[in-house]
Coordinates of C-alpha atoms and ligand atoms in Angstrom, one line a residue:
M1 CA 1.9 -31.4 -3.3
T2 CA 1.7 -35.1 -3.9
Q3 CA 1.2 -36.7 -7.2
T4 CA -2.4 -37.8 -7.5
L5 CA -2.8 -38.6 -11.2
N6 CA -4.4 -42.0 -11.8
E7 CA -4.3 -42.7 -8.1
T8 CA -7.4 -41.1 -6.8
A9 CA -10.3 -39.6 -8.8
L10 CA -9.9 -35.9 -9.2
K11 CA -13.2 -35.2 -7.5
D12 CA -12.2 -37.1 -4.4
T13 CA -8.8 -35.4 -4.2
V14 CA -10.5 -32.0 -4.4
A15 CA -13.1 -33.0 -1.9
A16 CA -10.4 -34.1 0.6
A17 CA -8.5 -30.9 0.1
L18 CA -11.7 -28.8 0.6
R19 CA -12.4 -30.6 3.9
A20 CA -8.8 -30.1 5.0
C21 CA -9.3 -26.4 4.5
G22 CA -12.5 -26.5 6.5
V23 CA -15.2 -26.7 3.9
D24 CA -18.1 -28.9 4.8
T25 CA -18.4 -30.8 1.5
A26 CA -21.4 -32.8 2.6
A27 CA -23.3 -29.5 2.8
L28 CA -22.3 -28.4 -0.7
S29 CA -25.2 -28.2 -3.1
G30 CA -26.8 -25.8 -5.5
P31 CA -27.4 -25.0 -9.1
T32 CA -23.8 -24.1 -10.1
E33 CA -21.5 -26.7 -11.4
A34 CA -17.9 -26.5 -10.3
R35 CA -16.2 -28.0 -13.4
S36 CA -12.6 -28.9 -13.8
P37 CA -10.8 -27.8 -17.0
L38 CA -8.4 -30.8 -16.5
T39 CA -10.9 -33.4 -17.5
G40 CA -14.2 -31.5 -18.0
E41 CA -15.8 -33.3 -15.1
V42 CA -18.1 -31.8 -12.5
L43 CA -16.3 -31.7 -9.2
A44 CA -19.1 -30.4 -7.0
R45 CA -22.3 -28.3 -7.1
V46 CA -22.3 -25.0 -5.3
P47 CA -25.0 -22.4 -4.4
L48 CA -25.8 -19.4 -6.6
H49 CA -26.4 -16.4 -4.5
T50 CA -28.9 -13.7 -5.5
A51 CA -28.7 -9.9 -5.5
A52 CA -30.6 -10.1 -2.2
D53 CA -28.0 -12.4 -0.7
T54 CA -25.2 -10.0 -1.8
E55 CA -27.1 -7.0 -0.2
E56 CA -27.3 -9.0 3.0
A57 CA -23.5 -9.7 2.8
I58 CA -22.9 -6.0 2.3
S59 CA -25.1 -5.2 5.4
R60 CA -23.1 -7.7 7.5
A61 CA -19.8 -6.3 6.3
A62 CA -21.0 -2.7 6.8
D63 CA -22.0 -3.5 10.4
A64 CA -18.7 -5.3 11.1
F65 CA -16.8 -2.3 9.8
T66 CA -18.0 -0.1 12.7
T67 CA -16.2 -2.4 15.1
W68 CA -13.2 -3.4 13.0
R69 CA -12.2 0.2 12.3
E70 CA -11.7 0.8 16.0
V71 CA -9.3 -2.2 16.4
P72 CA -5.7 -1.0 16.4
A73 CA -4.0 -1.7 13.0
P74 CA -1.3 -4.0 14.5
V75 CA -4.0 -6.1 16.2
R76 CA -5.8 -6.3 12.8
G77 CA -2.5 -7.4 11.5
A78 CA -2.5 -10.4 13.9
T79 CA -5.6 -11.8 12.1
V80 CA -3.8 -11.5 8.7
K81 CA -0.7 -13.1 10.3
R82 CA -2.8 -16.1 11.4
W83 CA -4.3 -16.3 7.9
G84 CA -0.8 -16.5 6.4
E85 CA 0.1 -19.3 8.9
L86 CA -3.0 -21.3 7.9
L87 CA -2.2 -20.8 4.2
T88 CA 1.3 -22.1 4.8
E89 CA -0.1 -25.1 6.6
H90 CA -2.6 -25.8 3.9
K91 CA -0.6 -24.7 0.9
D92 CA -0.8 -28.1 -0.8
D93 CA -4.5 -28.5 -0.2
L94 CA -5.3 -25.1 -1.6
A95 CA -3.0 -25.6 -4.6
V96 CA -4.8 -28.9 -5.4
I97 CA -8.1 -27.0 -5.6
V98 CA -6.6 -24.1 -7.6
Q99 CA -5.0 -26.6 -10.0
A100 CA -8.3 -28.5 -10.5
E101 CA -10.3 -25.4 -11.2
A102 CA -7.8 -23.1 -13.0
G103 CA -5.7 -25.8 -14.7
K104 CA -2.3 -24.6 -13.5
I105 CA 0.8 -26.8 -13.4
T106 CA 1.7 -27.9 -9.9
S107 CA 4.5 -25.4 -9.3
E108 CA 2.3 -22.5 -10.5
A109 CA -0.6 -23.6 -8.3
L110 CA 1.8 -23.7 -5.3
G111 CA 3.3 -20.4 -6.4
E112 CA -0.1 -18.8 -6.4
V113 CA -0.7 -19.9 -2.8
Q114 CA 2.9 -18.7 -1.9
E115 CA 1.9 -15.3 -3.3
M116 CA -0.9 -15.2 -0.8
I117 CA 1.5 -16.1 2.1
D118 CA 3.9 -13.4 0.9
I119 CA 1.2 -10.7 0.8
C120 CA 0.0 -11.7 4.3
D121 CA 3.6 -11.2 5.5
F122 CA 3.8 -7.9 3.7
A123 CA 0.4 -6.7 5.2
V124 CA 1.4 -7.7 8.7
G125 CA 4.4 -5.4 8.5
Q126 CA 2.4 -2.7 6.8
S127 CA -0.1 -2.8 9.7
R128 CA 2.6 -1.0 11.8
M129 CA 3.4 1.5 9.0
L130 CA 0.2 3.3 8.0
Y131 CA 2.2 6.4 7.9
G132 CA 1.0 10.0 7.5
K133 CA 3.2 13.0 6.9
T134 CA 3.6 16.1 9.1
M135 CA 4.1 19.3 7.1
P136 CA 5.3 22.7 8.3
S137 CA 2.4 25.1 8.7
E138 CA 2.7 28.6 7.2
R139 CA 1.0 29.9 10.4
P140 CA 2.8 30.3 13.8
G141 CA 1.5 27.9 16.5
H142 CA -0.1 25.5 14.1
R143 CA 0.6 21.9 13.2
L144 CA -0.4 20.4 9.8
M145 CA -0.5 16.7 9.4
E146 CA -2.3 13.9 7.5
T147 CA -3.9 10.8 8.9
W148 CA -5.1 7.6 7.2
H149 CA -8.4 6.0 8.2
P150 CA -10.3 2.9 7.2
L151 CA -12.4 3.3 4.1
G152 CA -15.4 1.0 4.6
V153 CA -16.6 -2.0 2.8
V154 CA -14.4 -3.2 -0.1
G155 CA -16.1 -5.2 -2.9
V156 CA -13.6 -7.6 -4.6
I157 CA -14.5 -9.0 -8.0
S158 CA -11.9 -11.5 -9.2
A159 CA -11.0 -13.4 -12.4
F160 CA -10.7 -17.1 -12.9
N161 CA -7.0 -17.2 -13.8
F162 CA -5.7 -16.1 -10.4
P163 CA -8.6 -17.6 -8.3
V164 CA -7.1 -16.8 -4.9
A165 CA -3.9 -14.7 -5.1
V166 CA -5.6 -11.5 -6.3
Y167 CA -8.3 -11.8 -3.6
S168 CA -5.6 -12.1 -1.0
W169 CA -3.7 -9.0 -2.4
N170 CA -6.8 -7.0 -1.8
T171 CA -8.0 -8.6 1.4
A172 CA -4.8 -8.7 3.3
L173 CA -4.3 -5.0 2.8
A174 CA -8.0 -4.1 3.2
L175 CA -8.1 -5.9 6.6
I176 CA -5.1 -4.3 8.1
A177 CA -6.4 -1.0 6.8
G178 CA -9.6 -1.6 8.9
D179 CA -11.9 -2.3 6.0
T180 CA -14.3 -5.2 5.6
V181 CA -14.5 -7.3 2.4
V182 CA -17.2 -8.8 0.3
W183 CA -15.8 -11.1 -2.4
K184 CA -17.4 -12.2 -5.6
P185 CA -15.0 -14.7 -7.3
S186 CA -15.3 -15.8 -10.9
G187 CA -18.0 -18.5 -11.2
M188 CA -15.4 -20.8 -12.7
V189 CA -13.4 -21.1 -9.5
N190 CA -16.0 -21.2 -6.7
L191 CA -14.3 -24.1 -4.8
S192 CA -11.0 -22.3 -4.6
A193 CA -12.9 -19.4 -3.1
L194 CA -14.7 -21.5 -0.6
A195 CA -11.5 -23.0 0.7
T196 CA -9.7 -19.6 0.9
H197 CA -12.7 -18.2 2.7
A198 CA -12.8 -21.1 5.2
L199 CA -9.2 -20.6 6.1
L200 CA -9.7 -16.9 6.6
A201 CA -12.8 -17.7 8.7
R202 CA -10.6 -19.9 11.0
A203 CA -8.0 -17.1 11.3
V204 CA -10.7 -14.6 12.2
Q205 CA -12.3 -16.9 14.8
E206 CA -9.0 -17.9 16.4
T207 CA -7.8 -14.3 16.7
G208 CA -11.2 -13.0 18.0
A209 CA -11.9 -10.6 15.1
P210 CA -15.5 -9.9 14.2
A211 CA -16.8 -12.8 12.2
D212 CA -18.4 -10.7 9.5
I213 CA -15.3 -8.8 8.3
H214 CA -15.2 -11.0 5.3
Q215 CA -18.1 -12.2 3.2
L216 CA -18.2 -14.5 0.2
V217 CA -20.9 -14.4 -2.5
L218 CA -21.0 -17.1 -5.2
A219 CA -22.9 -15.1 -7.7
D220 CA -23.2 -14.4 -11.4
R221 CA -23.2 -10.8 -12.7
E222 CA -26.8 -10.2 -11.7
G223 CA -26.3 -11.6 -8.3
G224 CA -23.1 -9.5 -7.8
A225 CA -24.7 -6.3 -9.1
P226 CA -25.1 -4.7 -5.6
L227 CA -21.3 -4.7 -5.2
I228 CA -21.3 -2.2 -8.1
E229 CA -24.4 -0.3 -7.2
D230 CA -24.6 -0.2 -3.4
E231 CA -23.3 3.1 -1.9
R232 CA -22.1 1.3 1.2
V233 CA -19.4 -0.4 -0.9
A234 CA -16.7 2.3 -0.6
L235 CA -14.2 0.7 -3.0
V236 CA -14.8 -1.8 -5.8
S237 CA -11.7 -3.7 -6.7
A238 CA -12.4 -5.5 -10.0
T239 CA -10.0 -7.8 -11.8
G240 CA -11.0 -9.2 -15.2
S241 CA -11.5 -8.3 -18.8
T242 CA -11.5 -4.8 -20.2
R243 CA -15.1 -5.5 -21.3
M244 CA -16.0 -6.1 -17.6
G245 CA -14.2 -2.9 -16.6
R246 CA -16.0 -0.9 -19.3
E247 CA -19.4 -2.1 -18.0
I248 CA -18.9 -1.5 -14.3
A249 CA -16.7 1.6 -14.1
P250 CA -19.4 4.1 -15.2
K251 CA -21.8 2.6 -12.7
V252 CA -19.4 3.0 -9.8
A253 CA -18.4 6.5 -10.9
E254 CA -22.0 7.5 -11.1
R255 CA -22.3 7.0 -7.3
F256 CA -18.8 8.5 -6.7
G257 CA -17.5 5.2 -5.4
R258 CA -13.9 4.4 -5.6
I259 CA -12.7 1.9 -8.2
L260 CA -9.6 -0.1 -8.6
L261 CA -9.4 -1.8 -12.0
E262 CA -7.0 -4.6 -13.0
L263 CA -8.0 -5.4 -16.6
G264 CA -6.6 -7.0 -19.7
G265 CA -3.1 -6.9 -20.9
N266 CA -1.4 -7.2 -24.3
N267 CA 2.2 -7.6 -23.2
A268 CA 5.2 -7.4 -25.4
A269 CA 9.0 -8.0 -25.3
I270 CA 11.5 -6.2 -27.5
V271 CA 14.5 -8.3 -28.4
T272 CA 17.4 -6.1 -29.5
P273 CA 20.6 -7.0 -31.5
S274 CA 22.7 -7.2 -28.3
A275 CA 20.3 -9.5 -26.4
D276 CA 21.5 -12.8 -24.9
L277 CA 19.2 -14.9 -27.1
D278 CA 19.3 -18.0 -24.9
L279 CA 18.2 -16.1 -21.9
A280 CA 15.5 -14.3 -24.1
L281 CA 14.3 -17.7 -25.3
R282 CA 13.7 -19.0 -21.8
G283 CA 12.0 -15.7 -20.7
I284 CA 9.8 -15.6 -23.8
V285 CA 8.7 -19.3 -23.7
F286 CA 7.7 -19.2 -20.0
A287 CA 5.9 -15.9 -20.4
A288 CA 4.1 -16.8 -23.7
A289 CA 3.3 -20.5 -23.3
G290 CA 3.3 -20.9 -19.5
T291 CA -0.1 -21.0 -17.8
A292 CA -1.4 -21.9 -21.3
G293 CA -1.4 -18.2 -22.1
Q294 CA -3.9 -17.4 -19.3
R295 CA -2.1 -14.8 -17.3
C296 CA -3.0 -11.1 -17.6
T297 CA 0.8 -10.7 -18.0
T298 CA 1.2 -13.4 -20.6
M299 CA 3.6 -12.3 -23.4
R300 CA 1.4 -11.9 -26.5
R301 CA 3.8 -10.1 -28.8
V302 CA 7.6 -10.4 -29.4
I303 CA 9.2 -7.5 -31.3
V304 CA 12.5 -8.7 -32.6
H305 CA 15.3 -6.7 -34.4
E306 CA 15.7 -7.8 -38.0
S307 CA 19.3 -8.8 -37.4
V308 CA 18.4 -11.5 -34.9
V309 CA 14.9 -12.5 -35.9
E310 CA 16.1 -15.5 -37.9
E311 CA 18.2 -16.9 -35.1
L312 CA 15.6 -16.3 -32.4
T313 CA 12.8 -17.7 -34.5
R314 CA 14.8 -20.8 -35.1
K315 CA 15.3 -21.3 -31.4
L316 CA 11.6 -20.6 -30.6
V317 CA 10.3 -22.9 -33.2
A318 CA 12.6 -25.6 -31.9
A319 CA 11.6 -25.0 -28.3
Y320 CA 7.8 -24.9 -28.6
P321 CA 7.2 -28.5 -29.7
T322 CA 9.3 -29.7 -26.7
L323 CA 6.7 -28.3 -24.2
S324 CA 4.7 -31.2 -22.9
I325 CA 1.0 -30.5 -22.9
G326 CA -1.5 -32.4 -20.8
D327 CA -3.0 -33.0 -17.4
P328 CA -1.0 -30.6 -15.1
R329 CA -1.1 -33.1 -12.2
N330 CA 1.6 -35.0 -14.2
E331 CA 4.7 -33.0 -13.3
E332 CA 6.2 -33.6 -16.7
N333 CA 3.6 -31.4 -18.3
L334 CA 4.3 -27.7 -18.6
V335 CA 1.2 -26.6 -20.4
G336 CA -2.2 -27.4 -19.0
P337 CA -5.7 -26.8 -20.5
L338 CA -7.6 -23.7 -21.5
V339 CA -10.3 -23.0 -19.0
N340 CA -13.2 -23.9 -21.2
E341 CA -14.7 -24.3 -24.6
A342 CA -15.3 -20.5 -25.0
S343 CA -11.6 -19.9 -24.6
Y344 CA -10.8 -22.5 -27.2
R345 CA -13.3 -20.9 -29.6
A346 CA -11.7 -17.5 -29.0
M347 CA -8.3 -18.9 -29.8
T348 CA -9.5 -20.6 -33.0
Q349 CA -11.1 -17.3 -34.1
A350 CA -8.0 -15.2 -33.3
L351 CA -5.9 -17.6 -35.4
A352 CA -8.3 -17.5 -38.3
D353 CA -8.2 -13.7 -38.1
A354 CA -4.4 -13.6 -37.9
K355 CA -4.1 -15.7 -41.0
A356 CA -6.6 -13.5 -42.8
Q357 CA -4.6 -10.5 -41.8
G358 CA -1.4 -11.9 -43.3
G359 CA -0.1 -14.0 -40.4
T360 CA 1.8 -17.3 -40.9
V361 CA 1.7 -20.0 -38.2
L362 CA 5.3 -21.0 -37.5
T363 CA 4.5 -23.8 -34.9
G364 CA 1.5 -25.1 -32.9
G365 CA -2.1 -24.0 -32.7
E366 CA -3.8 -27.4 -32.8
R367 CA -6.1 -28.9 -30.2
V368 CA -4.6 -32.1 -28.6
L369 CA -5.7 -34.9 -26.4
E370 CA -9.3 -34.5 -27.7
E371 CA -10.0 -38.2 -27.7
Q372 CA -8.8 -38.7 -24.1
Y373 CA -10.5 -35.6 -22.8
P374 CA -13.5 -34.7 -25.1
Q375 CA -14.7 -32.1 -22.6
A376 CA -11.3 -30.5 -21.9
Y377 CA -9.4 -28.1 -24.1
Y378 CA -5.7 -28.7 -24.4
V379 CA -3.9 -26.8 -27.2
Q380 CA -0.5 -26.4 -28.5
P381 CA 1.0 -23.0 -27.8
V382 CA 1.4 -21.2 -31.1
I383 CA 3.7 -18.6 -32.7
V384 CA 2.3 -16.5 -35.6
Q385 CA 4.6 -14.3 -37.6
M386 CA 2.7 -11.1 -38.4
P387 CA 3.6 -8.6 -41.1
S388 CA 2.6 -5.7 -38.9
Q389 CA 0.6 -4.8 -35.8
S390 CA -2.7 -5.5 -37.4
A391 CA -6.1 -5.5 -35.7
V392 CA -5.8 -9.0 -34.3
V393 CA -2.5 -8.2 -32.6
R394 CA -4.1 -5.3 -30.8
D395 CA -6.6 -7.6 -29.0
E396 CA -6.0 -9.7 -25.9
T397 CA -6.9 -13.3 -26.7
F398 CA -6.7 -15.3 -23.5
A399 CA -4.8 -18.3 -25.0
P400 CA -1.1 -19.2 -25.8
I401 CA -0.8 -17.2 -29.0
L402 CA 2.5 -15.3 -29.5
Y403 CA 2.7 -12.8 -32.4
L404 CA 6.1 -12.3 -33.8
L405 CA 6.9 -8.9 -35.2
T406 CA 10.1 -7.5 -36.7
Y407 CA 11.7 -4.0 -36.3
S408 CA 14.6 -2.2 -37.7
D409 CA 14.9 1.0 -35.6
F410 CA 14.7 1.2 -31.8
D411 CA 12.1 4.0 -31.8
E412 CA 9.9 1.8 -34.1
A413 CA 10.2 -1.0 -31.6
I414 CA 9.0 1.3 -28.7
A415 CA 6.2 2.6 -30.9
L416 CA 5.1 -1.0 -31.7
Q417 CA 5.3 -2.0 -28.0
N418 CA 3.1 1.0 -27.0
G419 CA 0.8 0.9 -30.0
V420 CA -1.9 -1.2 -28.4
P421 CA -4.9 -0.1 -26.2
Q422 CA -3.7 -2.1 -23.1
G423 CA -0.8 -1.0 -20.9
L424 CA 0.0 -3.8 -18.3
S425 CA 3.4 -5.4 -18.8
S426 CA 6.4 -5.1 -21.0
A427 CA 10.0 -6.3 -21.3
I428 CA 13.2 -5.7 -23.2
F429 CA 16.0 -8.2 -23.7
T430 CA 19.2 -6.3 -24.3
T431 CA 22.8 -6.0 -23.0
D432 CA 23.0 -2.4 -24.2
Q433 CA 22.5 -0.2 -21.1
G434 CA 21.4 2.8 -23.2
E435 CA 18.6 0.8 -24.8
A436 CA 17.5 -0.6 -21.4
E437 CA 17.4 2.9 -19.9
R438 CA 15.5 4.4 -22.8
F439 CA 13.0 1.6 -22.5
L440 CA 12.5 2.5 -18.8
S441 CA 12.4 6.2 -19.4
A442 CA 9.4 8.5 -19.8
S443 CA 9.5 8.1 -23.5
G444 CA 9.9 4.3 -23.3
S445 CA 7.4 1.6 -22.3
D446 CA 4.0 3.0 -21.3
C447 CA 3.1 0.0 -19.2
G448 CA 2.7 -0.3 -15.4
I449 CA 5.3 -3.0 -15.5
A450 CA 8.5 -2.6 -17.5
N451 CA 11.2 -5.3 -17.1
V452 CA 14.8 -5.7 -18.4
N453 CA 16.1 -9.2 -19.3
I454 CA 13.1 -11.0 -17.8
G455 CA 9.8 -11.8 -19.3
T456 CA 6.5 -10.0 -18.8
S457 CA 4.9 -12.3 -16.3
G458 CA 5.8 -13.5 -12.8
A459 CA 5.7 -10.3 -10.6
E460 CA 6.7 -10.3 -7.0
I461 CA 4.2 -8.9 -4.4
G462 CA 6.7 -6.3 -3.1
G463 CA 6.1 -4.0 -6.1
A464 CA 2.8 -2.2 -7.0
F465 CA 1.0 -4.3 -9.6
G466 CA -1.2 -2.9 -12.4
G467 CA -1.2 -1.1 -15.7
D468 CA -2.5 1.9 -17.5
K469 CA -4.7 2.7 -20.6
E470 CA -7.3 -0.1 -21.0
T471 CA -5.7 -2.1 -18.2
G472 CA -7.6 0.3 -16.0
G473 CA -5.0 2.3 -14.0
G474 CA -5.3 0.4 -10.7
R475 CA -2.3 -0.6 -8.5
E476 CA -2.5 -3.5 -6.1
S477 CA -0.2 -5.5 -3.9
G478 CA 3.1 -4.0 -2.7
S479 CA 4.7 -0.6 -2.6
D480 CA 2.2 2.0 -1.3
A481 CA -0.9 0.3 -2.7
W482 CA -2.3 0.1 0.9
R483 CA -3.4 3.8 0.5
V484 CA -6.1 2.8 -2.0
Y485 CA -7.8 1.0 0.9
M486 CA -7.8 4.0 3.2
R487 CA -9.1 7.5 3.2
Q488 CA -6.8 10.4 3.9
A489 CA -7.6 13.3 6.2
T490 CA -5.5 16.5 6.5
N491 CA -5.6 18.0 10.0
T492 CA -4.6 21.5 11.1
V493 CA -4.2 22.0 14.8
N494 CA -4.0 25.5 16.1
Y495 CA -2.3 25.9 19.5
S496 CA -1.4 29.6 19.1
G497 CA -4.4 31.1 20.9
Q498 CA -4.9 33.4 17.9
L499 CA -6.8 32.8 14.7
P500 CA -4.5 33.7 11.8
L501 CA -6.1 32.8 8.5
A502 CA -4.1 31.1 5.7
Q503 CA -2.8 33.2 2.8
G504 CA -3.0 36.3 5.0
V505 CA -6.8 36.6 4.7
K506 CA -8.3 39.1 7.1
F507 CA -11.9 38.6 8.4
L508 CA -13.5 39.9 11.6
Ligands
LIG1 P1 -14.1 -11.7 -16.9 O1 -14.1 -10.2 -17.2 O2 -15.0 -12.6 -17.7 O3 -14.6 -11.9 -15.3 C1 -13.9 -11.3 -14.2 C2 -14.8 -11.2 -13.1 O4 -15.8 -10.1 -13.3 C3 -15.7 -12.4 -12.8 O5 -15.9 -12.5 -11.4 C4 -17.0 -12.1 -13.4 O6 -18.1 -12.8 -12.9 C5 -17.1 -10.6 -13.2 N1 -17.9 -9.9 -14.1 C6 -17.8 -9.9 -15.5 N2 -18.7 -9.0 -16.0 C7 -19.3 -8.4 -15.0 C8 -20.3 -7.4 -14.9 N3 -20.8 -6.8 -15.9 N4 -20.7 -7.0 -13.6 C9 -20.1 -7.6 -12.5 N5 -19.2 -8.5 -12.6 C10 -18.8 -8.9 -13.8 O7 -12.6 -12.2 -16.8 P2 -12.0 -13.7 -16.7 O8 -12.3 -14.4 -18.0 O9 -12.4 -14.3 -15.4 O10 -10.4 -13.4 -16.6 C11 -9.6 -13.1 -17.6 C12 -9.4 -11.6 -17.8 O11 -9.0 -11.0 -16.6 C13 -8.3 -11.3 -18.8 O12 -8.8 -10.2 -19.6 C14 -7.1 -10.9 -18.0 O13 -6.2 -10.1 -18.6 C15 -7.8 -10.2 -16.8 N6 -7.0 -10.2 -15.6 C16 -6.3 -9.1 -15.3 C17 -5.5 -9.0 -14.2 C18 -4.7 -7.8 -13.8 O14 -4.2 -7.7 -12.7 N7 -4.7 -6.8 -14.7 C19 -5.3 -10.2 -13.4 C20 -6.0 -11.4 -13.8 C21 -6.8 -11.4 -14.9

């Protein structure tokens, strides 16, 4: 990805990247502003689709499903393979757009596209491994087996902070499973969605797949409502805040639709007396301050043993001010902007609440570069020492706030780690194998992700991704997450010529 800062206007750079991905920028217009958190400027205007448009998109996807489900899975995989190739070819272009809309530093924007390429590779392999089991039947001359079938239309609702990777986790697997997809991205990252969609459209066209297997709707909540309510949407995969999950889950459940929820996190690391503190320091700073605290897996709490808290605090307080904050197109900067003013307000409010609840700011917390970018929100990552796990610590504030808590007994540390409503990611820094194993055991971390000697963020696509409690319980990406996108059938085949009933039942 080339350095573009001060060379070309952001708007022009993004327009060129969009065109390279196949988006007709001359035709872009509409009521929605695509605004960059880097500078606050408007990059383009895009359409706002209505509920009727979304219903139409669902109809097209439902029609395409009847053809797509008949295509052999490895042939479906060829379309995903081509998408992965095009993503590789246009990695820089897409990363430019992701950076401009989500505010990521260059290596993270590129990393997000790499994650898409990785899941395409994974899905292509999976397209030859949609395995079902064969079980011994209790009856002679019978065969018992399971088969996996395409599910239908998958509605994908995604969040601003991973504008394209989470969509690709869902879509690569849904497509090889034989499903069709309707995507409603966050309204803050419509350009990233348009570019991603254009690349997939090219892969679909070049591989001869039905054109309507993927649909994009640029809608607000009202416009996207049919994805939640329409019975033809077999699975709703929704990534975003716990508030959003709470609103949509009952509606999908009411119509007995399937739902996959990837909601908020409140992730912690425990630092034990035996920890390598320099390694812990690096893991904590990346996970807590990286991405300006705008990852679902961002470390929001660090729970430190009282014997090492002084030393670790000293290291953290020395490291934080060295993080350069500013336009992420400048590769020296490690912390980009918050996505918008509302995020900044939420951060300010959380800090005020933390202080009112006995917290002490150890470093950071100020808005910076305000004069240069009056419409952009750059903030210093902040560490707040808290006397206990008070109300503010239990909430996810989507900003770089790290709450520092102290413990004296290992069980207390686990209780603190688990003592929040969310259950996404967690970590322990220790060189004591007993502690590490206890952390990973049934009575240890209650999160969907539990790491040892590594921070809470930065998952690989090979493992299942997701969390429990108010994080929603969904699992996406690797491992056997593909099953969520398929329906399972159990088949009994009788070749005995008799009709013995199961459990010895006699009838006729
Ligand atoms: P958000 O909840 O504001 O929006 C997410 C998506 O849901 C957007 O597309 C939005 O338009 C849509 N939406 C919101 N309310 C809706 C409703 N009532 N009906 C239909 N659609 C609705 O979240 P955000 O600010 O974009 O993203 C940040 C949040 O997402 C954080 O809480 C973060 O932890 C979470 N997140 C979770 C994961 C995960 O995998 N667990 C990944 C990324 C982000």
